[in-house]
Amino acid sequence: MTTEHNYFMDALVFLGAAVVFVPVAKRAGLGSVLGYLVGGIAIGPYLLGLIEDSESILHFSEFGVVLLLFLIGLELNPGRLWGMRRQIFGLGGTQVMASAALLAAIALLFNFDWRLSLVAAFGLALSSTAIALQTLEERKLMATGAGQNGFAVLLFQDIAVIPMIALLPLLATTHAEATTTPWLQVLKAVAAIAVIILGGHFALTPILKRIASLHMREMFTAFSLALVIGIAQLMDYVGLSMALGTFLAGVLLADSEYRHELEIDIEPFKGLLMGLFFMAVGMSIDFNLLVNQLGPVVLLAVILIAVKALVLYALAWYLKMSNSDRLRFTAVLAQGGEFAFVLFSLATSTNIISLDDQSLLVLAVVISMICTPLLVNLVEYIIVKQHQNTPQPQDEIEENNGHILICGYGRYGQVIGRMLHGLGHSTTLLDSDPNQIELVRKFGFKVFFGDATRLDLLEAAGIGNARAVILTMDDQQLVTHLTGLIRKNWPSIVILARARNRQHAVDLYKAGANDISRETFSSALELGSSALNFLGMSKHNAWRAAQKFRHYDEKLLAAQFEMEGDEDTLIQLSHRSRRDLEEIYRQDQSILEENDNEWT
Amino acid sequence: MNILYYVVHPDLDHSNANRSLLRKLPLHPQLKVIDLYDRYPSFSVNAVAEKELIDWADALFFQHPLYWYSVPALLKQWFEIVLTPGYAYGKEGTALAGKRWQHIISTGGNANAYRSEGYNQYSMEELLRPLESTAGLCRCEWHEPLIHFSAKHARGEQLNAFNDQVVNTLTDLLETR
């Protein structure tokens, strides 16, 4: 009973610290990462001492990084990943090699053992995926040159850590006893990756569809989490990086229509675990060591940051990034990362590094991590200052080719979607019924499954750079609500909506729709014009009569909309439409009687 | 000879002259009569379908009233949509080359109005120059238009005389190989 109580107490302490420190840090413009780190320091053993066991928490919360990489994988379909290969291996490879070489050279200059120098240099060359990506995302820099290139570098590092860990035993002075035959190990690893690729490719989408059609959100969430944890465990079992395995699964699911739904389900867990991870990092700072070894620790941290910043800045300069991209790219990646912890503790267990050296290195990495948000802030300050002095340059964010977002893909939406798609417009579809969207994926539509009233889903579907949103669901209330919601959050976007009837049309205009179409009105006009034709009017004249009626009725509608702006919103809806209809009939008699005598 | 015969009148029901001529046109497999306002009531001319017809035809006739010294709006629209560069004119635009092009025009005013001293100030020949140039640019064989003056109140003899003139022109053409 007492242990259970402790768990809840721990959770309360962590969540409390997050709620207290993160908003303060955000408000101060320092970013959430620093808030978590400081929160971790506060509840850690050296200040309040509320949580003692920082190491196991650090280990547990590293799963946040695993989830993070799954989410990153979801953003990258195999095609995009392939397209980034030069950035990843060229830029990433150069960064790791150059940083490691420089750091090793400096260590050798100080007469350290060469093995120690080598391991330390490679460990420190890796940046923190968690901190860098969190910072990029939080400051909305992912789409900039700094974000794209930074991401490529981080991805390379995540891959590079695998051979580093694998090669570590070769440097060991005392050999760890071989556990299994190496070829069996390799076979297992290959089999595991094959399972992920084949399963991800063939089995996952049908399973996700089955689960989605249950319409139980928690089942979808449960499956998403089970999937990620399962893959992580499989990778762990065969001795590969958990993060890389889930990244691979993410990439395979990147083309799936359930991608955004998965993202949204995993996102909060990732966020909380990442927060926990940052707090654990803060807690792990050994203040006794810091005070005793202040000089060496600070020197080490400064060298670490300086060397990495130098390499990054040089690379950014070589790639001709813009000034602000260069500065951001440098600041965001100039720190040690969580993989250094893993590498160093492994090196310690194989006696390459002494326990004292390990603590020193880890402390320097943690300090460099804490410096990142500060460095980023400094850089942003410099960029703002420069912008103030020079005339405003062109927007650096790459203009995403505006697409058209269609919410609701039933019979109504399909006509619009087919038409726009046929004319070569990039269309994104959103529907909550998996059966509606399954088929059209094959024809190159971007299709997402989910509830359109969720802002995060709209955002994930790219409403931010959409040229227009078309709402075609048949639920009136939903369309009105969504119109208001979108108008409030994206004030300048074009909203086109399907209206069920007159009253709905008025409501939609009020909610902020740019244009509406009354679904029955147009087809009724068509049939009416056909009736006139059968009654003996020529087709052209019947068509003109229908057009004339359309203009007339639209004018009435506009007048009705204006009128309702200021008066009697209290009148019951049914009364209102009835009164309107009477008025319409009265006016019809006068206007349509006008004779049409334009031709001889 | 294949004849493509367009009738272009926005309100055929109220044009006695145009309707009576239409009734006289011979039924013949090589004569295609097309009511353009019935075919495209909303002006959405289908260029592909029209070009198919043109390719089939050896002669193009346009029967229409004279509106503002020109063709009715839909025929102008038809010109713009169908007679495209590369098809009807310009480099390699030879689809209409050598085809006969002739207008059958009804007017409200009488023949005297279409003279330099009449109230329209110009002769019909001068007024129709834009149409002649249109046919010319398409490398068509321009034939003098058949003009039914004072068509609005034409009855009996006058009507028959003009209608016969048109019908004879068509039957002569249909008989030539």
mmCIF file of N, CA and C in Angstrom, chain A residues 169-246:
data_model
loop_
_atom_site.group_PDB
_atom_site.id
_atom_site.type_symbol
_atom_site.label_atom_id
_atom_site.label_comp_id
_atom_site.label_asym_id
_atom_site.label_seq_id
_atom_site.Cartn_x
_atom_site.Cartn_y
_atom_site.Cartn_z
ATOM 1 N N PRO A 169 32.873 -2.093 -27.221
ATOM 2 C CA PRO A 169 33.604 -3.220 -26.608
ATOM 3 C C PRO A 169 35.000 -3.423 -27.186
ATOM 4 N N LEU A 170 35.227 -3.003 -28.426
ATOM 5 C CA LEU A 170 36.552 -3.173 -29.028
ATOM 6 C C LEU A 170 37.608 -2.366 -28.285
ATOM 7 N N LEU A 171 37.166 -1.250 -27.683
ATOM 8 C CA LEU A 171 38.112 -0.412 -26.964
ATOM 9 C C LEU A 171 38.312 -0.884 -25.524
ATOM 10 N N ALA A 172 37.433 -1.795 -25.094
ATOM 11 C CA ALA A 172 37.430 -2.177 -23.681
ATOM 12 C C ALA A 172 38.766 -2.793 -23.270
ATOM 13 N N THR A 173 39.204 -2.420 -22.067
ATOM 14 C CA THR A 173 40.438 -2.994 -21.554
ATOM 15 C C THR A 173 40.161 -4.349 -20.932
ATOM 16 N N THR A 174 39.022 -4.462 -20.242
ATOM 17 C CA THR A 174 38.626 -5.782 -19.737
ATOM 18 C C THR A 174 37.467 -6.261 -20.597
ATOM 19 N N HIS A 175 37.612 -7.451 -21.116
ATOM 20 C CA HIS A 175 36.574 -7.929 -22.021
ATOM 21 C C HIS A 175 35.355 -8.412 -21.273
ATOM 22 N N ALA A 176 34.235 -7.910 -21.671
ATOM 23 C CA ALA A 176 32.999 -8.469 -21.128
ATOM 24 C C ALA A 176 32.809 -9.816 -21.780
ATOM 25 N N GLU A 177 32.318 -10.788 -21.005
ATOM 26 C CA GLU A 177 32.176 -12.132 -21.565
ATOM 27 C C GLU A 177 31.079 -12.138 -22.640
ATOM 28 N N ALA A 178 31.375 -12.792 -23.713
ATOM 29 C CA ALA A 178 30.418 -12.860 -24.812
ATOM 30 C C ALA A 178 29.185 -13.623 -24.365
ATOM 31 N N THR A 179 28.025 -13.050 -24.570
ATOM 32 C CA THR A 179 26.791 -13.674 -24.088
ATOM 33 C C THR A 179 26.255 -14.687 -25.094
ATOM 34 N N THR A 180 26.060 -14.253 -26.319
ATOM 35 C CA THR A 180 25.550 -15.182 -27.322
ATOM 36 C C THR A 180 26.501 -15.177 -28.513
ATOM 37 N N THR A 181 26.341 -16.137 -29.372
ATOM 38 C CA THR A 181 27.147 -16.135 -30.589
ATOM 39 C C THR A 181 26.744 -14.943 -31.442
ATOM 40 N N PRO A 182 27.728 -14.245 -31.997
ATOM 41 C CA PRO A 182 27.426 -12.997 -32.702
ATOM 42 C C PRO A 182 26.507 -13.191 -33.907
ATOM 43 N N TRP A 183 26.662 -14.273 -34.656
ATOM 44 C CA TRP A 183 25.831 -14.403 -35.860
ATOM 45 C C TRP A 183 24.361 -14.585 -35.525
ATOM 46 N N LEU A 184 24.119 -15.237 -34.377
ATOM 47 C CA LEU A 184 22.739 -15.399 -33.938
ATOM 48 C C LEU A 184 22.139 -14.025 -33.610
ATOM 49 N N GLN A 185 22.984 -13.212 -32.966
ATOM 50 C CA GLN A 185 22.568 -11.853 -32.610
ATOM 51 C C GLN A 185 22.188 -11.062 -33.861
ATOM 52 N N VAL A 186 23.035 -11.148 -34.878
ATOM 53 C CA VAL A 186 22.791 -10.413 -36.122
ATOM 54 C C VAL A 186 21.509 -10.913 -36.788
ATOM 55 N N LEU A 187 21.368 -12.244 -36.760
ATOM 56 C CA LEU A 187 20.194 -12.857 -37.377
ATOM 57 C C LEU A 187 18.920 -12.347 -36.714
ATOM 58 N N LYS A 188 18.967 -12.293 -35.384
ATOM 59 C CA LYS A 188 17.812 -11.801 -34.624
ATOM 60 C C LYS A 188 17.486 -10.370 -35.017
ATOM 61 N N ALA A 189 18.532 -9.558 -35.109
ATOM 62 C CA ALA A 189 18.323 -8.139 -35.426
ATOM 63 C C ALA A 189 17.684 -7.984 -36.798
ATOM 64 N N VAL A 190 18.222 -8.731 -37.767
ATOM 65 C CA VAL A 190 17.682 -8.641 -39.130
ATOM 66 C C VAL A 190 16.225 -9.094 -39.146
ATOM 67 N N ALA A 191 15.960 -10.182 -38.418
ATOM 68 C CA ALA A 191 14.594 -10.711 -38.370
ATOM 69 C C ALA A 191 13.648 -9.665 -37.769
ATOM 70 N N ALA A 192 14.106 -9.009 -36.714
ATOM 71 C CA ALA A 192 13.255 -8.019 -36.050
ATOM 72 C C ALA A 192 12.925 -6.869 -36.998
ATOM 73 N N ILE A 193 13.938 -6.402 -37.726
ATOM 74 C CA ILE A 193 13.703 -5.288 -38.647
ATOM 75 C C ILE A 193 12.777 -5.726 -39.777
ATOM 76 N N ALA A 194 12.951 -6.967 -40.222
ATOM 77 C CA ALA A 194 12.074 -7.485 -41.272
ATOM 78 C C ALA A 194 10.636 -7.540 -40.780
ATOM 79 N N VAL A 195 10.466 -7.980 -39.534
ATOM 80 C CA VAL A 195 9.113 -8.036 -38.957
ATOM 81 C C VAL A 195 8.485 -6.649 -38.958
ATOM 82 N N ILE A 196 9.277 -5.651 -38.571
ATOM 83 C CA ILE A 196 8.727 -4.287 -38.510
ATOM 84 C C ILE A 196 8.371 -3.792 -39.907
ATOM 85 N N ILE A 197 9.259 -4.007 -40.863
ATOM 86 C CA ILE A 197 9.000 -3.490 -42.211
ATOM 87 C C ILE A 197 7.801 -4.194 -42.850
ATOM 88 N N LEU A 198 7.799 -5.530 -42.774
ATOM 89 C CA LEU A 198 6.704 -6.265 -43.409
ATOM 90 C C LEU A 198 5.384 -6.005 -42.679
ATOM 91 N N GLY A 199 5.436 -6.080 -41.357
ATOM 92 C CA GLY A 199 4.217 -5.842 -40.571
ATOM 93 C C GLY A 199 3.704 -4.446 -40.795
ATOM 94 N N GLY A 200 4.619 -3.475 -40.777
ATOM 95 C CA GLY A 200 4.219 -2.084 -40.955
ATOM 96 C C GLY A 200 3.617 -1.854 -42.317
ATOM 97 N N HIS A 201 4.154 -2.563 -43.291
ATOM 98 C CA HIS A 201 3.697 -2.334 -44.653
ATOM 99 C C HIS A 201 2.362 -3.012 -44.936
ATOM 100 N N PHE A 202 2.231 -4.262 -44.475
ATOM 101 C CA PHE A 202 1.046 -5.023 -44.883
ATOM 102 C C PHE A 202 -0.044 -5.086 -43.818
ATOM 103 N N ALA A 203 0.341 -5.250 -42.577
ATOM 104 C CA ALA A 203 -0.669 -5.578 -41.564
ATOM 105 C C ALA A 203 -1.241 -4.355 -40.857
ATOM 106 N N LEU A 204 -0.427 -3.326 -40.655
ATOM 107 C CA LEU A 204 -0.854 -2.262 -39.738
ATOM 108 C C LEU A 204 -2.074 -1.488 -40.214
ATOM 109 N N THR A 205 -2.083 -1.085 -41.485
ATOM 110 C CA THR A 205 -3.199 -0.261 -41.947
ATOM 111 C C THR A 205 -4.550 -0.973 -41.822
ATOM 112 N N PRO A 206 -4.643 -2.233 -42.247
ATOM 113 C CA PRO A 206 -5.922 -2.929 -42.030
ATOM 114 C C PRO A 206 -6.319 -3.012 -40.558
ATOM 115 N N ILE A 207 -5.331 -3.260 -39.693
ATOM 116 C CA ILE A 207 -5.647 -3.355 -38.267
ATOM 117 C C ILE A 207 -6.135 -2.000 -37.753
ATOM 118 N N LEU A 208 -5.439 -0.950 -38.158
ATOM 119 C CA LEU A 208 -5.834 0.392 -37.721
ATOM 120 C C LEU A 208 -7.237 0.716 -38.214
ATOM 121 N N LYS A 209 -7.527 0.276 -39.423
ATOM 122 C CA LYS A 209 -8.857 0.554 -39.971
ATOM 123 C C LYS A 209 -9.923 -0.149 -39.145
ATOM 124 N N ARG A 210 -9.639 -1.407 -38.823
ATOM 125 C CA ARG A 210 -10.572 -2.182 -38.017
ATOM 126 C C ARG A 210 -10.822 -1.476 -36.683
ATOM 127 N N ILE A 211 -9.750 -1.024 -36.073
ATOM 128 C CA ILE A 211 -9.890 -0.397 -34.756
ATOM 129 C C ILE A 211 -10.594 0.949 -34.870
ATOM 130 N N ALA A 212 -10.273 1.683 -35.943
ATOM 131 C CA ALA A 212 -10.899 3.000 -36.109
ATOM 132 C C ALA A 212 -12.399 2.868 -36.315
ATOM 133 N N SER A 213 -12.805 1.801 -37.003
ATOM 134 C CA SER A 213 -14.238 1.685 -37.285
ATOM 135 C C SER A 213 -15.033 1.267 -36.053
ATOM 136 N N LEU A 214 -14.345 0.948 -34.961
ATOM 137 C CA LEU A 214 -15.047 0.706 -33.703
ATOM 138 C C LEU A 214 -15.576 2.010 -33.106
ATOM 139 N N HIS A 215 -14.985 3.133 -33.561
ATOM 140 C CA HIS A 215 -15.343 4.458 -33.036
ATOM 141 C C HIS A 215 -15.180 4.550 -31.529
ATOM 142 N N MET A 216 -14.131 3.935 -31.023
ATOM 143 C CA MET A 216 -13.813 4.092 -29.597
ATOM 144 C C MET A 216 -12.424 4.689 -29.516
ATOM 145 N N ARG A 217 -12.372 5.935 -29.136
ATOM 146 C CA ARG A 217 -11.083 6.640 -29.119
ATOM 147 C C ARG A 217 -10.044 5.932 -28.281
ATOM 148 N N GLU A 218 -10.475 5.472 -27.083
ATOM 149 C CA GLU A 218 -9.473 4.928 -26.165
ATOM 150 C C GLU A 218 -8.857 3.647 -26.718
ATOM 151 N N MET A 219 -9.624 2.917 -27.555
ATOM 152 C CA MET A 219 -9.068 1.714 -28.166
ATOM 153 C C MET A 219 -7.945 2.087 -29.130
ATOM 154 N N PHE A 220 -8.187 3.142 -29.865
ATOM 155 C CA PHE A 220 -7.173 3.593 -30.828
ATOM 156 C C PHE A 220 -5.912 4.017 -30.084
ATOM 157 N N THR A 221 -6.123 4.783 -29.004
ATOM 158 C CA THR A 221 -4.994 5.233 -28.197
ATOM 159 C C THR A 221 -4.248 4.037 -27.625
ATOM 160 N N ALA A 222 -5.018 3.083 -27.062
ATOM 161 C CA ALA A 222 -4.396 1.913 -26.457
ATOM 162 C C ALA A 222 -3.569 1.159 -27.495
ATOM 163 N N PHE A 223 -4.131 1.009 -28.682
ATOM 164 C CA PHE A 223 -3.400 0.281 -29.708
ATOM 165 C C PHE A 223 -2.136 1.026 -30.126
ATOM 166 N N SER A 224 -2.260 2.347 -30.294
ATOM 167 C CA SER A 224 -1.088 3.135 -30.690
ATOM 168 C C SER A 224 0.051 2.945 -29.691
ATOM 169 N N LEU A 225 -0.286 3.060 -28.419
ATOM 170 C CA LEU A 225 0.752 2.937 -27.395
ATOM 171 C C LEU A 225 1.324 1.520 -27.371
ATOM 172 N N ALA A 226 0.419 0.544 -27.437
ATOM 173 C CA ALA A 226 0.875 -0.846 -27.412
ATOM 174 C C ALA A 226 1.807 -1.110 -28.584
ATOM 175 N N LEU A 227 1.485 -0.538 -29.714
ATOM 176 C CA LEU A 227 2.300 -0.715 -30.913
ATOM 177 C C LEU A 227 3.718 -0.198 -30.694
ATOM 178 N N VAL A 228 3.795 1.034 -30.199
ATOM 179 C CA VAL A 228 5.110 1.646 -30.017
ATOM 180 C C VAL A 228 5.912 0.903 -28.954
ATOM 181 N N ILE A 229 5.250 0.596 -27.849
ATOM 182 C CA ILE A 229 5.961 -0.105 -26.778
ATOM 183 C C ILE A 229 6.401 -1.482 -27.261
ATOM 184 N N GLY A 230 5.529 -2.139 -28.003
ATOM 185 C CA GLY A 230 5.862 -3.465 -28.521
ATOM 186 C C GLY A 230 7.093 -3.441 -29.403
ATOM 187 N N ILE A 231 7.125 -2.470 -30.302
ATOM 188 C CA ILE A 231 8.281 -2.378 -31.198
ATOM 189 C C ILE A 231 9.544 -2.073 -30.399
ATOM 190 N N ALA A 232 9.409 -1.165 -29.434
ATOM 191 C CA ALA A 232 10.561 -0.800 -28.606
ATOM 192 C C ALA A 232 11.094 -2.028 -27.872
ATOM 193 N N GLN A 233 10.170 -2.840 -27.337
ATOM 194 C CA GLN A 233 10.599 -4.034 -26.603
ATOM 195 C C GLN A 233 11.282 -5.031 -27.530
ATOM 196 N N LEU A 234 10.729 -5.167 -28.721
ATOM 197 C CA LEU A 234 11.314 -6.085 -29.701
ATOM 198 C C LEU A 234 12.750 -5.671 -30.026
ATOM 199 N N MET A 235 12.928 -4.368 -30.251
ATOM 200 C CA MET A 235 14.257 -3.872 -30.581
ATOM 201 C C MET A 235 15.212 -4.071 -29.413
ATOM 202 N N ASP A 236 14.702 -3.800 -28.225
ATOM 203 C CA ASP A 236 15.516 -3.956 -27.028
ATOM 204 C C ASP A 236 15.956 -5.417 -26.894
ATOM 205 N N TYR A 237 15.039 -6.323 -27.167
ATOM 206 C CA TYR A 237 15.306 -7.759 -27.027
ATOM 207 C C TYR A 237 16.430 -8.198 -27.959
ATOM 208 N N VAL A 238 16.426 -7.657 -29.189
ATOM 209 C CA VAL A 238 17.477 -8.079 -30.119
ATOM 210 C C VAL A 238 18.702 -7.169 -30.036
ATOM 211 N N GLY A 239 18.684 -6.225 -29.107
ATOM 212 C CA GLY A 239 19.866 -5.415 -28.856
ATOM 213 C C GLY A 239 20.048 -4.247 -29.798
ATOM 214 N N LEU A 240 18.949 -3.760 -30.397
ATOM 215 C CA LEU A 240 19.051 -2.573 -31.240
ATOM 216 C C LEU A 240 18.453 -1.372 -30.514
ATOM 217 N N SER A 241 18.659 -0.204 -31.100
ATOM 218 C CA SER A 241 18.133 1.007 -30.471
ATOM 219 C C SER A 241 16.612 1.037 -30.580
ATOM 220 N N MET A 242 15.963 1.209 -29.435
ATOM 221 C CA MET A 242 14.503 1.278 -29.402
ATOM 222 C C MET A 242 14.006 2.430 -30.264
ATOM 223 N N ALA A 243 14.718 3.554 -30.126
ATOM 224 C CA ALA A 243 14.283 4.758 -30.841
ATOM 225 C C ALA A 243 14.331 4.539 -32.352
ATOM 226 N N LEU A 244 15.352 3.847 -32.796
ATOM 227 C CA LEU A 244 15.475 3.626 -34.239
ATOM 228 C C LEU A 244 14.366 2.711 -34.753
ATOM 229 N N GLY A 245 14.009 1.719 -33.940
ATOM 230 C CA GLY A 245 12.936 0.801 -34.331
ATOM 231 C C GLY A 245 11.613 1.520 -34.486
ATOM 232 N N THR A 246 11.287 2.359 -33.517
ATOM 233 C CA THR A 246 10.006 3.070 -33.601
ATOM 234 C C THR A 246 10.053 4.117 -34.702
#
